[in-house]
Structures are given as structure tokens and as C-alpha cells.
GROMACS .gro file of C-alpha atoms in nm:
model
  414
    1MET     CA    1   0.000   0.000   0.000
    2SER     CA    2   0.140   0.341  -0.090
    3HIS     CA    3   0.182   0.620   0.167
    4SER     CA    4  -0.108   0.815   0.011
    5ASP     CA    5  -0.335   0.506   0.015
    6HIS     CA    6  -0.247   0.447   0.381
    7ASN     CA    7  -0.336   0.806   0.474
    8SER     CA    8  -0.664   0.782   0.282
    9SER     CA    9  -0.764   0.463   0.465
   10ARG     CA   10  -0.666   0.618   0.799
   11ARG     CA   11  -0.885   0.926   0.724
   12ARG     CA   12  -1.183   0.702   0.638
   13LEU     CA   13  -1.133   0.504   0.959
   14LEU     CA   14  -1.115   0.822   1.171
   15LYS     CA   15  -1.429   0.963   1.007
   16GLY     CA   16  -1.616   0.642   1.076
   17ALA     CA   17  -1.504   0.634   1.438
   18ALA     CA   18  -1.606   0.999   1.484
   19ALA     CA   19  -1.950   0.928   1.341
   20LEU     CA   20  -1.997   0.635   1.579
   21TRP     CA   21  -1.881   0.849   1.874
   22LEU     CA   22  -2.128   1.127   1.787
   23LEU     CA   23  -2.409   0.876   1.759
   24SER     CA   24  -2.322   0.725   2.097
   25ILE     CA   25  -2.344   1.059   2.282
   26SER     CA   26  -2.668   1.169   2.111
   27PRO     CA   27  -2.957   1.159   2.366
   28VAL     CA   28  -3.161   0.909   2.160
   29GLY     CA   29  -2.949   0.866   1.850
   30TYR     CA   30  -2.970   1.108   1.559
   31ALA     CA   31  -3.184   0.867   1.360
   32GLU     CA   32  -3.454   0.876   1.629
   33THR     CA   33  -3.451   1.243   1.727
   34SER     CA   34  -3.789   1.412   1.690
   35LYS     CA   35  -3.779   1.753   1.532
   36VAL     CA   36  -4.073   1.980   1.606
   37ILE     CA   37  -4.140   2.155   1.277
   38ALA     CA   38  -4.451   2.356   1.363
   39VAL     CA   39  -4.657   2.480   1.657
   40ARG     CA   40  -5.015   2.603   1.619
   41ILE     CA   41  -5.239   2.753   1.887
   42TRP     CA   42  -5.615   2.776   1.825
   43PRO     CA   43  -5.795   2.983   2.092
   44ALA     CA   44  -6.176   2.969   2.114
   45SER     CA   45  -6.448   3.017   2.373
   46SER     CA   46  -6.519   2.641   2.372
   47TYR     CA   47  -6.160   2.532   2.427
   48THR     CA   48  -5.804   2.614   2.327
   49ARG     CA   49  -5.601   2.371   2.119
   50VAL     CA   50  -5.222   2.356   2.101
   51THR     CA   51  -5.069   2.136   1.829
   52LEU     CA   52  -4.706   2.033   1.798
   53GLU     CA   53  -4.614   1.880   1.462
   54SER     CA   54  -4.305   1.665   1.435
   55THR     CA   55  -4.111   1.442   1.199
   56ILE     CA   56  -4.166   1.127   1.410
   57PRO     CA   57  -4.405   1.049   1.699
   58LEU     CA   58  -4.346   1.258   2.009
   59LYS     CA   59  -4.302   1.086   2.345
   60TYR     CA   60  -4.418   1.293   2.639
   61ARG     CA   61  -4.498   1.312   3.008
   62LYS     CA   62  -4.766   1.546   3.145
   63PHE     CA   63  -4.836   1.680   3.494
   64SER     CA   64  -4.999   1.983   3.657
   65LEU     CA   65  -4.878   2.246   3.903
   66SER     CA   66  -5.068   2.509   4.103
   67ASN     CA   67  -5.009   2.867   4.226
   68PRO     CA   68  -5.018   2.963   3.947
   69ASN     CA   69  -5.206   2.691   3.757
   70ARG     CA   70  -4.975   2.531   3.501
   71ILE     CA   71  -4.977   2.232   3.268
   72VAL     CA   72  -4.629   2.087   3.216
   73ILE     CA   73  -4.533   1.864   2.923
   74ASP     CA   74  -4.190   1.705   2.900
   75LEU     CA   75  -4.099   1.610   2.544
   76GLN     CA   76  -3.854   1.321   2.538
   77GLY     CA   77  -3.581   1.289   2.276
   78VAL     CA   78  -3.627   1.647   2.156
   79GLN     CA   79  -3.384   1.936   2.123
   80LEU     CA   80  -3.498   2.294   2.177
   81ASN     CA   81  -3.524   2.485   1.849
   82SER     CA   82  -3.659   2.819   1.733
   83VAL     CA   83  -4.005   2.671   1.666
   84LEU     CA   84  -4.041   2.572   2.031
   85SER     CA   85  -3.861   2.878   2.171
   86ASN     CA   86  -4.098   3.115   1.989
   87MET     CA   87  -4.428   2.935   2.050
   88GLY     CA   88  -4.528   3.188   2.317
   89ALA     CA   89  -4.553   3.454   2.048
   90GLN     CA   90  -4.861   3.276   1.907
   91ILE     CA   91  -5.068   3.326   2.222
   92ASN     CA   92  -5.362   3.562   2.176
   93GLN     CA   93  -5.422   3.787   2.476
   94ARG     CA   94  -5.796   3.729   2.435
   95ASP     CA   95  -5.747   3.353   2.474
   96PRO     CA   96  -5.985   3.262   2.761
   97TYR     CA   97  -5.767   2.974   2.883
   98LEU     CA   98  -5.401   3.010   2.794
   99LYS     CA   99  -5.196   3.291   2.953
  100LEU     CA  100  -4.838   3.213   2.851
  101VAL     CA  101  -4.604   2.930   2.759
  102ARG     CA  102  -4.235   2.877   2.830
  103ALA     CA  103  -4.002   2.629   2.661
  104GLY     CA  104  -3.659   2.519   2.779
  105GLN     CA  105  -3.404   2.238   2.754
  106PHE     CA  106  -3.476   2.068   3.088
  107ASP     CA  107  -3.197   1.814   3.045
  108PRO     CA  108  -2.997   1.680   2.747
  109LYS     CA  109  -3.283   1.445   2.657
  110THR     CA  110  -3.586   1.657   2.744
  111VAL     CA  111  -3.756   1.980   2.640
  112ARG     CA  112  -3.999   2.110   2.902
  113LEU     CA  113  -4.306   2.312   2.801
  114VAL     CA  114  -4.490   2.503   3.074
  115PHE     CA  115  -4.840   2.629   2.993
  116GLU     CA  116  -4.971   2.883   3.244
  117VAL     CA  117  -5.352   2.902   3.233
  118LYS     CA  118  -5.598   3.177   3.325
  119GLN     CA  119  -5.854   2.950   3.491
  120SER     CA  120  -5.895   2.592   3.607
  121VAL     CA  121  -5.896   2.368   3.301
  122THR     CA  122  -5.932   2.002   3.213
  123PRO     CA  123  -5.643   1.915   2.980
  124HIS     CA  124  -5.682   1.646   2.716
  125ILE     CA  125  -5.361   1.535   2.547
  126PHE     CA  126  -5.321   1.280   2.269
  127THR     CA  127  -5.114   1.200   1.962
  128LEU     CA  128  -5.225   1.176   1.600
  129PRO     CA  129  -5.062   0.986   1.312
  130PRO     CA  130  -4.993   1.158   0.979
  131VAL     CA  131  -5.302   1.245   0.776
  132ALA     CA  132  -5.363   1.475   0.479
  133LYS     CA  133  -5.093   1.746   0.486
  134PHE     CA  134  -4.995   1.683   0.849
  135LYS     CA  135  -4.708   1.477   0.991
  136HIS     CA  136  -4.712   1.336   1.346
  137ARG     CA  137  -4.893   1.558   1.595
  138LEU     CA  138  -4.918   1.598   1.970
  139VAL     CA  139  -5.239   1.778   2.067
  140LEU     CA  140  -5.320   1.954   2.394
  141ASP     CA  141  -5.682   2.066   2.437
  142LEU     CA  142  -5.765   2.291   2.732
  143TYR     CA  143  -6.132   2.271   2.833
  144PRO     CA  144  -6.302   2.463   3.113
  145LYS     CA  145  -6.381   2.266   3.428
  146ALA     CA  146  -6.716   2.087   3.422
  147ALA     CA  147  -6.872   2.339   3.662
  148LYS     CA  148  -6.853   2.604   3.390
  149ILE     CA  149  -7.028   2.415   3.110
  150GLU     CA  150  -7.374   2.358   3.257
  151ASP     CA  151  -7.533   2.641   3.059
  152ASP     CA  152  -7.346   2.585   2.733
  153PRO     CA  153  -7.480   2.296   2.521
  154LEU     CA  154  -7.168   2.273   2.305
  155LEU     CA  155  -6.929   2.262   2.600
  156ALA     CA  156  -7.150   2.006   2.772
  157LEU     CA  157  -7.148   1.787   2.460
  158LEU     CA  158  -6.772   1.822   2.419
  159GLU     CA  159  -6.730   1.715   2.781
  160GLU     CA  160  -6.947   1.409   2.717
  161TYR     CA  161  -6.757   1.339   2.398
  162ASN     CA  162  -6.414   1.352   2.562
  163SER     CA  163  -6.529   1.132   2.847
  164GLY     CA  164  -6.658   0.875   2.596
  165ALA     CA  165  -7.014   0.919   2.724
  166LEU     CA  166  -7.169   1.085   2.418
  167GLU     CA  167  -7.439   0.873   2.259
  168THR     CA  168  -7.572   1.028   1.940
  169GLN     CA  169  -7.851   0.773   1.913
  170MET     CA  170  -8.010   0.871   2.244
  171PRO     CA  171  -8.376   0.975   2.225
  172ILE     CA  172  -8.472   1.341   2.225
  173GLU     CA  173  -8.529   1.439   2.587
  174LYS     CA  174  -8.843   1.644   2.527
  175LYS     CA  175  -9.071   1.574   2.237
  176LYS     CA  176  -9.195   1.886   2.063
  177THR     CA  177  -9.565   1.932   2.020
  178GLY     CA  178  -9.741   2.091   1.727
  179ARG     CA  179  -9.622   2.170   1.379
  180ALA     CA  180  -9.303   2.363   1.315
  181GLY     CA  181  -9.381   2.710   1.182
  182LYS     CA  182  -9.748   2.679   1.281
  183ASP     CA  183  -9.772   2.598   1.650
  184ARG     CA  184  -9.411   2.665   1.748
  185PRO     CA  185  -9.093   2.822   1.608
  186ILE     CA  186  -8.895   2.639   1.341
  187VAL     CA  187  -8.550   2.552   1.478
  188ILE     CA  188  -8.264   2.560   1.224
  189MET     CA  189  -7.914   2.431   1.296
  190LEU     CA  190  -7.645   2.578   1.071
  191ASP     CA  191  -7.319   2.388   1.037
  192PRO     CA  192  -7.023   2.580   0.889
  193GLY     CA  193  -6.786   2.302   0.785
  194HIS     CA  194  -6.437   2.245   0.923
  195GLY     CA  195  -6.266   2.489   1.164
  196GLY     CA  196  -5.951   2.521   1.372
  197GLU     CA  197  -5.679   2.278   1.265
  198ASP     CA  198  -5.911   2.150   0.992
  199THR     CA  199  -5.897   2.427   0.731
  200GLY     CA  200  -6.102   2.237   0.475
  201ALA     CA  201  -6.014   2.291   0.111
  202ILE     CA  202  -5.777   2.572   0.018
  203GLY     CA  203  -5.802   2.761  -0.312
  204LYS     CA  204  -5.510   2.850  -0.536
  205ASN     CA  205  -5.517   3.204  -0.392
  206ARG     CA  206  -5.506   3.063  -0.035
  207THR     CA  207  -5.876   3.112   0.037
  208ARG     CA  208  -5.968   2.873   0.318
  209GLU     CA  209  -6.296   2.685   0.310
  210LYS     CA  210  -6.343   2.712   0.687
  211ASP     CA  211  -6.338   3.093   0.666
  212VAL     CA  212  -6.578   3.153   0.378
  213VAL     CA  213  -6.837   2.902   0.497
  214LEU     CA  214  -6.841   3.063   0.843
  215GLN     CA  215  -6.904   3.400   0.679
  216ILE     CA  216  -7.189   3.257   0.471
  217ALA     CA  217  -7.338   3.084   0.776
  218ARG     CA  218  -7.329   3.408   0.976
  219ARG     CA  219  -7.511   3.589   0.695
  220LEU     CA  220  -7.772   3.313   0.687
  221GLN     CA  221  -7.799   3.323   1.065
  222ALA     CA  222  -7.876   3.697   1.050
  223LEU     CA  223  -8.155   3.638   0.795
  224ILE     CA  224  -8.316   3.364   1.006
  225LYS     CA  225  -8.296   3.572   1.324
  226ARG     CA  226  -8.503   3.844   1.157
  227GLN     CA  227  -8.771   3.597   1.048
  228PRO     CA  228  -9.068   3.567   1.286
  229GLY     CA  229  -9.135   3.212   1.397
  230MET     CA  230  -8.781   3.086   1.346
  231LYS     CA  231  -8.489   3.015   1.578
  232VAL     CA  232  -8.133   2.948   1.468
  233TYR     CA  233  -7.825   2.785   1.623
  234MET     CA  234  -7.473   2.724   1.492
  235THR     CA  235  -7.257   2.415   1.542
  236ARG     CA  236  -6.966   2.659   1.554
  237ASN     CA  237  -6.952   3.038   1.540
  238GLU     CA  238  -6.575   3.077   1.561
  239ASP     CA  239  -6.256   2.919   1.427
  240VAL     CA  240  -6.267   2.596   1.628
  241PHE     CA  241  -6.261   2.224   1.550
  242ILE     CA  242  -6.586   2.047   1.642
  243PRO     CA  243  -6.604   1.667   1.581
  244LEU     CA  244  -6.871   1.556   1.334
  245THR     CA  245  -7.039   1.347   1.604
  246VAL     CA  246  -7.073   1.650   1.830
  247ARG     CA  247  -7.223   1.857   1.548
  248VAL     CA  248  -7.496   1.596   1.501
  249ALA     CA  249  -7.549   1.566   1.876
  250LYS     CA  250  -7.585   1.943   1.917
  251ALA     CA  251  -7.855   1.952   1.648
  252ARG     CA  252  -8.046   1.681   1.835
  253LYS     CA  253  -7.986   1.847   2.173
  254MET     CA  254  -8.136   2.173   2.044
  255GLN     CA  255  -8.422   1.973   1.886
  256ALA     CA  256  -8.354   2.118   1.542
  257ASP     CA  257  -8.618   2.082   1.271
  258LEU     CA  258  -8.363   2.124   0.990
  259PHE     CA  259  -7.985   2.084   0.966
  260VAL     CA  260  -7.786   2.272   0.699
  261SER     CA  261  -7.414   2.198   0.659
  262ILE     CA  262  -7.233   2.462   0.449
  263HIS     CA  263  -6.917   2.387   0.249
  264ALA     CA  264  -6.704   2.512  -0.041
  265ASP     CA  265  -6.509   2.208  -0.142
  266ALA     CA  266  -6.238   2.120  -0.389
  267PHE     CA  267  -6.206   1.861  -0.660
  268THR     CA  268  -5.905   1.705  -0.828
  269ASN     CA  269  -5.990   1.887  -1.152
  270ARG     CA  270  -5.980   2.268  -1.128
  271SER     CA  271  -6.236   2.295  -1.406
  272ALA     CA  272  -6.503   2.144  -1.178
  273ARG     CA  273  -6.748   2.418  -1.085
  274GLY     CA  274  -7.101   2.485  -0.972
  275SER     CA  275  -7.314   2.456  -0.659
  276SER     CA  276  -7.450   2.126  -0.529
  277VAL     CA  277  -7.685   2.000  -0.260
  278PHE     CA  278  -7.642   1.661  -0.091
  279ALA     CA  279  -7.854   1.441   0.130
  280LEU     CA  280  -7.769   1.124   0.318
  281SER     CA  281  -7.759   0.790   0.143
  282THR     CA  282  -7.769   0.456   0.323
  283LYS     CA  283  -7.710   0.262   0.003
  284GLY     CA  284  -7.390   0.416  -0.131
  285ALA     CA  285  -7.315   0.734  -0.324
  286THR     CA  286  -7.526   0.833  -0.623
  287SER     CA  287  -7.222   0.964  -0.814
  288ASN     CA  288  -6.843   0.955  -0.808
  289THR     CA  289  -6.835   1.323  -0.713
  290ALA     CA  290  -7.069   1.260  -0.419
  291ARG     CA  291  -6.853   0.969  -0.303
  292TYR     CA  292  -6.533   1.175  -0.330
  293LEU     CA  293  -6.678   1.473  -0.144
  294ALA     CA  294  -6.822   1.255   0.131
  295GLU     CA  295  -6.483   1.091   0.182
  296THR     CA  296  -6.306   1.427   0.207
  297GLN     CA  297  -6.567   1.571   0.444
  298ASN     CA  298  -6.568   1.262   0.665
  299GLU     CA  299  -6.189   1.291   0.690
  300SER     CA  300  -6.240   1.601   0.908
  301ASP     CA  301  -6.239   1.395   1.226
  302LEU     CA  302  -5.902   1.243   1.133
  303ILE     CA  303  -5.758   1.588   1.062
  304GLY     CA  304  -5.903   1.754   1.370
  305GLY     CA  305  -5.816   1.458   1.586
  306VAL     CA  306  -6.080   1.241   1.745
  307SER     CA  307  -5.916   1.128   2.068
  308LYS     CA  308  -6.209   0.931   2.210
  309SER     CA  309  -6.479   0.832   1.973
  310GLY     CA  310  -6.849   0.784   2.010
  311ASP     CA  311  -6.856   0.718   1.636
  312LYS     CA  312  -6.963   0.358   1.688
  313TYR     CA  313  -7.316   0.493   1.713
  314LEU     CA  314  -7.281   0.650   1.371
  315ASP     CA  315  -7.070   0.390   1.199
  316HIS     CA  316  -7.250   0.073   1.302
  317THR     CA  317  -7.596   0.159   1.426
  318MET     CA  318  -7.710   0.493   1.293
  319PHE     CA  319  -7.765   0.380   0.933
  320ASP     CA  320  -8.012   0.121   1.060
  321LEU     CA  321  -8.198   0.388   1.256
  322VAL     CA  322  -8.223   0.649   0.982
  323GLN     CA  323  -8.588   0.668   0.892
  324THR     CA  324  -8.683   0.660   0.526
  325ALA     CA  325  -8.921   0.947   0.593
  326THR     CA  326  -8.636   1.165   0.721
  327ILE     CA  327  -8.428   1.108   0.407
  328ASN     CA  328  -8.734   1.178   0.191
  329ASP     CA  329  -8.785   1.505   0.379
  330SER     CA  330  -8.417   1.584   0.329
  331LEU     CA  331  -8.457   1.535  -0.045
  332LYS     CA  332  -8.765   1.761  -0.055
  333PHE     CA  333  -8.584   2.027   0.146
  334GLY     CA  334  -8.270   1.993  -0.065
  335ASN     CA  335  -8.464   2.036  -0.387
  336GLU     CA  336  -8.611   2.364  -0.262
  337VAL     CA  337  -8.263   2.492  -0.181
  338LEU     CA  338  -8.107   2.360  -0.503
  339ARG     CA  339  -8.364   2.538  -0.722
  340ARG     CA  340  -8.291   2.869  -0.555
  341VAL     CA  341  -7.914   2.833  -0.540
  342GLY     CA  342  -7.929   2.762  -0.914
  343LYS     CA  343  -8.054   3.118  -0.966
  344VAL     CA  344  -7.732   3.271  -0.826
  345ASN     CA  345  -7.473   3.019  -0.947
  346LYS     CA  346  -7.433   2.749  -1.209
  347LEU     CA  347  -7.533   2.408  -1.074
  348HIS     CA  348  -7.278   2.127  -1.079
  349LYS     CA  349  -7.568   1.885  -1.114
  350ASN     CA  350  -7.939   1.956  -1.161
  351SER     CA  351  -8.054   1.709  -0.897
  352ILE     CA  352  -7.976   1.620  -0.538
  353ASP     CA  353  -7.678   1.390  -0.488
  354GLN     CA  354  -7.655   1.143  -0.202
  355ALA     CA  355  -7.366   0.985  -0.012
  356GLY     CA  356  -7.272   0.873   0.337
  357PHE     CA  357  -7.186   1.211   0.488
  358ALA     CA  358  -7.129   1.154   0.861
  359VAL     CA  359  -7.258   1.500   0.951
  360LEU     CA  360  -7.600   1.427   0.795
  361LYS     CA  361  -7.672   1.117   1.004
  362ALA     CA  362  -7.923   1.250   1.257
  363PRO     CA  363  -8.205   0.995   1.227
  364ASP     CA  364  -8.485   1.239   1.298
  365ILE     CA  365  -8.376   1.572   1.143
  366PRO     CA  366  -8.401   1.645   0.769
  367SER     CA  367  -8.041   1.734   0.684
  368ILE     CA  368  -7.863   1.866   0.377
  369LEU     CA  369  -7.510   1.962   0.285
  370VAL     CA  370  -7.470   2.260   0.051
  371GLU     CA  371  -7.155   2.286  -0.158
  372THR     CA  372  -7.177   2.658  -0.229
  373ALA     CA  373  -6.908   2.648  -0.500
  374PHE     CA  374  -6.578   2.480  -0.583
  375ILE     CA  375  -6.301   2.667  -0.406
  376SER     CA  376  -6.056   2.479  -0.632
  377ASN     CA  377  -6.199   2.662  -0.935
  378LEU     CA  378  -6.029   3.000  -0.982
  379ASP     CA  379  -6.343   3.186  -1.089
  380GLU     CA  380  -6.553   3.041  -0.810
  381GLU     CA  381  -6.281   3.101  -0.553
  382ARG     CA  382  -6.293   3.472  -0.645
  383LYS     CA  383  -6.671   3.473  -0.609
  384LEU     CA  384  -6.658   3.301  -0.270
  385ARG     CA  385  -6.442   3.582  -0.136
  386THR     CA  386  -6.698   3.850  -0.220
  387ALA     CA  387  -6.966   3.974   0.019
  388LYS     CA  388  -7.213   3.984  -0.271
  389PHE     CA  389  -7.187   3.614  -0.353
  390GLN     CA  390  -7.183   3.512   0.012
  391GLN     CA  391  -7.504   3.707   0.068
  392GLN     CA  392  -7.667   3.565  -0.245
  393ILE     CA  393  -7.595   3.209  -0.131
  394ALA     CA  394  -7.726   3.284   0.218
  395GLU     CA  395  -8.046   3.435   0.075
  396SER     CA  396  -8.101   3.141  -0.160
  397ILE     CA  397  -8.066   2.886   0.123
  398PHE     CA  398  -8.299   3.098   0.337
  399ALA     CA  399  -8.556   3.109   0.056
  400GLY     CA  400  -8.533   2.729   0.032
  401ILE     CA  401  -8.597   2.694   0.405
  402LYS     CA  402  -8.907   2.911   0.387
  403ALA     CA  403  -9.038   2.733   0.076
  404TYR     CA  404  -8.996   2.393   0.239
  405PHE     CA  405  -9.222   2.488   0.527
  406ASN     CA  406  -9.460   2.700   0.322
  407ASN     CA  407  -9.527   2.392   0.109
  408GLY     CA  408  -9.666   2.213   0.413
  409ALA     CA  409  -9.369   1.991   0.480
  410GLU     CA  410  -9.431   1.718   0.730
  411LEU     CA  411  -9.142   1.651   0.968
  412ALA     CA  412  -9.025   1.297   1.030
  413ARG     CA  413  -9.030   1.366   1.404
  414ARG     CA  414  -9.320   1.506   1.608
   0.00000   0.00000   0.00000
């Protein structure tokens, strides 16, 4: 071996030894180190969500401290980086639950996160596998203590949901008497799709489905509030993730006569355009588009993170309980809305489509899902951003609601 060959071999040997030495002193080995690549904080009146997104699953330990009230999470096998160091900058001062957060390298193997809270909270923490655009996530939800949710139906339902006690198939507690719109007010539940971590579809110009559908729902809410003989509720009225099961349960809790879910979805082909109205199907989708949209909408729970699921009531039992009369009423209601939406926007299809949308599965409430327009279509994305189009869609849905009852609709539930 020549002198130069000997030196070259020696250099390779030294490099290899150095690499092994570095690996041996790494807290968990470079190959296994989690890197936190994003932190998102979603404050809302219902609860505050903190999400840590990482390259591999995060291992953690959680405990609480008092005076002041703090939630502590130790992240194992993580090195402090700028994403974690700067997470406190995301806190909104109007957040009802979260006051501040500190991050530090507690020991060579552990990053400690300290969340100081403004009031007593019930923390729920869980991990989520990769789905859609997200990698591995660790989620911390801060809910108010149970004593504070007695007068808030949504908070009460979320508490039931997180405890695993929510049963969407339970009977309505108080049966309504008389005919809706004749002997008592008509109760409408509006459901702006998505929210919080679940942005829904995003247009080419970064328009987010969750934002535009909330704006449309608020415009529709204002119209219904001004109508004598009608009452209106919202499944969400802020940027917050609400599980599909809880949306259905809230409609039943408020004894809604109609349920309207509002969306602005995307399709794989940007040329797809037009408004659509959907009802539930227990026999499979009536078109490929309906099947695709139902799959993307039902994915919301995976994106938002369903930590404890009452979905067994929907997935295995609810289809058997859905009354044929309720679906027929949904189709009648949907046709009234479709006809009127068709006056303000091109229709994607001239008839009601049906598929297994989880959010339409209340067995005793006529329910429809309105795809206001395709946010993936450039022209329709521009329209969705305008107050004029949002108001036109709201007015057309409202006209459909009134026509449904004016035509002497019979409800499936008395």
C-alpha cells in the first residue's frame, strides 16, 4: 500500500469512528430524534387547542402544578429549536384559557413546556398519526372545568364526547308538540364546515374553506334571526374544531327541525365548478363526485383529531336507525334549496346527490349539505371571497328553508 493510500484509509477510519462516537453521545441517536417543525395555537371560547407537529411520533410526560395553575409537558428525545422557543408569540391575549407558555431544555434528553392558564382547566392530550398534509402531531386541548359548562350545550357535549359518554342515538329528551312554523318556532341548525386545525379545502389564492363558509353561515344566521317564527343555532360560530359526532349531537340536543351543513369544497380537476346539494344515502353514493366529497368531508375527524370516539353509534348503528321518511324530507328540502341556489350560481348537477356524509346522520332531522361552489376553481374562488356572492348564497338557502315549510312539509319527528 502506498503512503497516500495508507493516509486515505486512515482518514476514512477516523471519520467512521467519529461518526460512531457522535451517535453514541446523542440523547436518543440522531436517527430517532424528533424535530418539532410547527406549533399552532387555536384559541376559542369552547376550548383552546395547542398542536405540535413533528417528523416522528413525540413521546411525552404530562403533569400539573398550582399557584399559578400550570400544565407541564416534558418532550422526550427532543432538542430545543426556534419553533419551540418562539411558540409563546402565538398566544392571543384574548385567549380565555391560555396565559403564557415557556419552553426550555430541561436536560440533554428533554424539552420542558410550561403552559400557564388563566382558569382551572381540564387538559386532554393525545397523539395523532400523519393524515392529509400533516405529519405526526401531539395535541393539547384545554377545556373549562365541568362546573362552567352547565349552561353551554356545546361545551357540555364536548365534555361528554371527551369522556366517551356521548351517545348520538339517544332519544330526544323532550318531544316537541305541534307543527313547526305553525304551532311553534322552526328551529334551524347551521353547520359551517371544518374549523380550527381543519382548514377544509384551500383555493389557489389561499382562500380557506373554513373561513368563507363561516361568513356565509353568519349571513344566513342573520336572515333567520329576523324571520318571525324561526330560531337558529350554529354548530360553531368561531374558528374551532368540532367533531362531526358532536355537530350531530348538538342539532339533536337543540331539537332542530332542519340541519344545513355549508361547504365550499375542492375537486381534483380545477375545471369542476357549480353549486351542489347533498342528502344522506344509506345505500352508497349516487355519483363519483358525491362519493369523493363525502370521503373528504368525513376525513375532518381524522384531521381535527378524534381522541375518544363515540362514532360507533354513527358507523354501526345509525344507518339502521335512519328513517326513510327523514331522508325523503331531506330530499324535498334539498330540492327547494337547489332550485334557488341555481338562480345565483351554475349548478354542478341539476338534482340532489346522495352519499354517506357523517354530519347528515341525525335519524330524525331532515339534513342537507350545501356545496356553495368549488373553491378549487379559480373563478368560483374569487366569487366566494366577495360579500355579494356570500349574501346571495345565504339568501337562496334561506328562501329554500321558507319554501320547504310553506309547502306544508311534514317533519319525520313530532
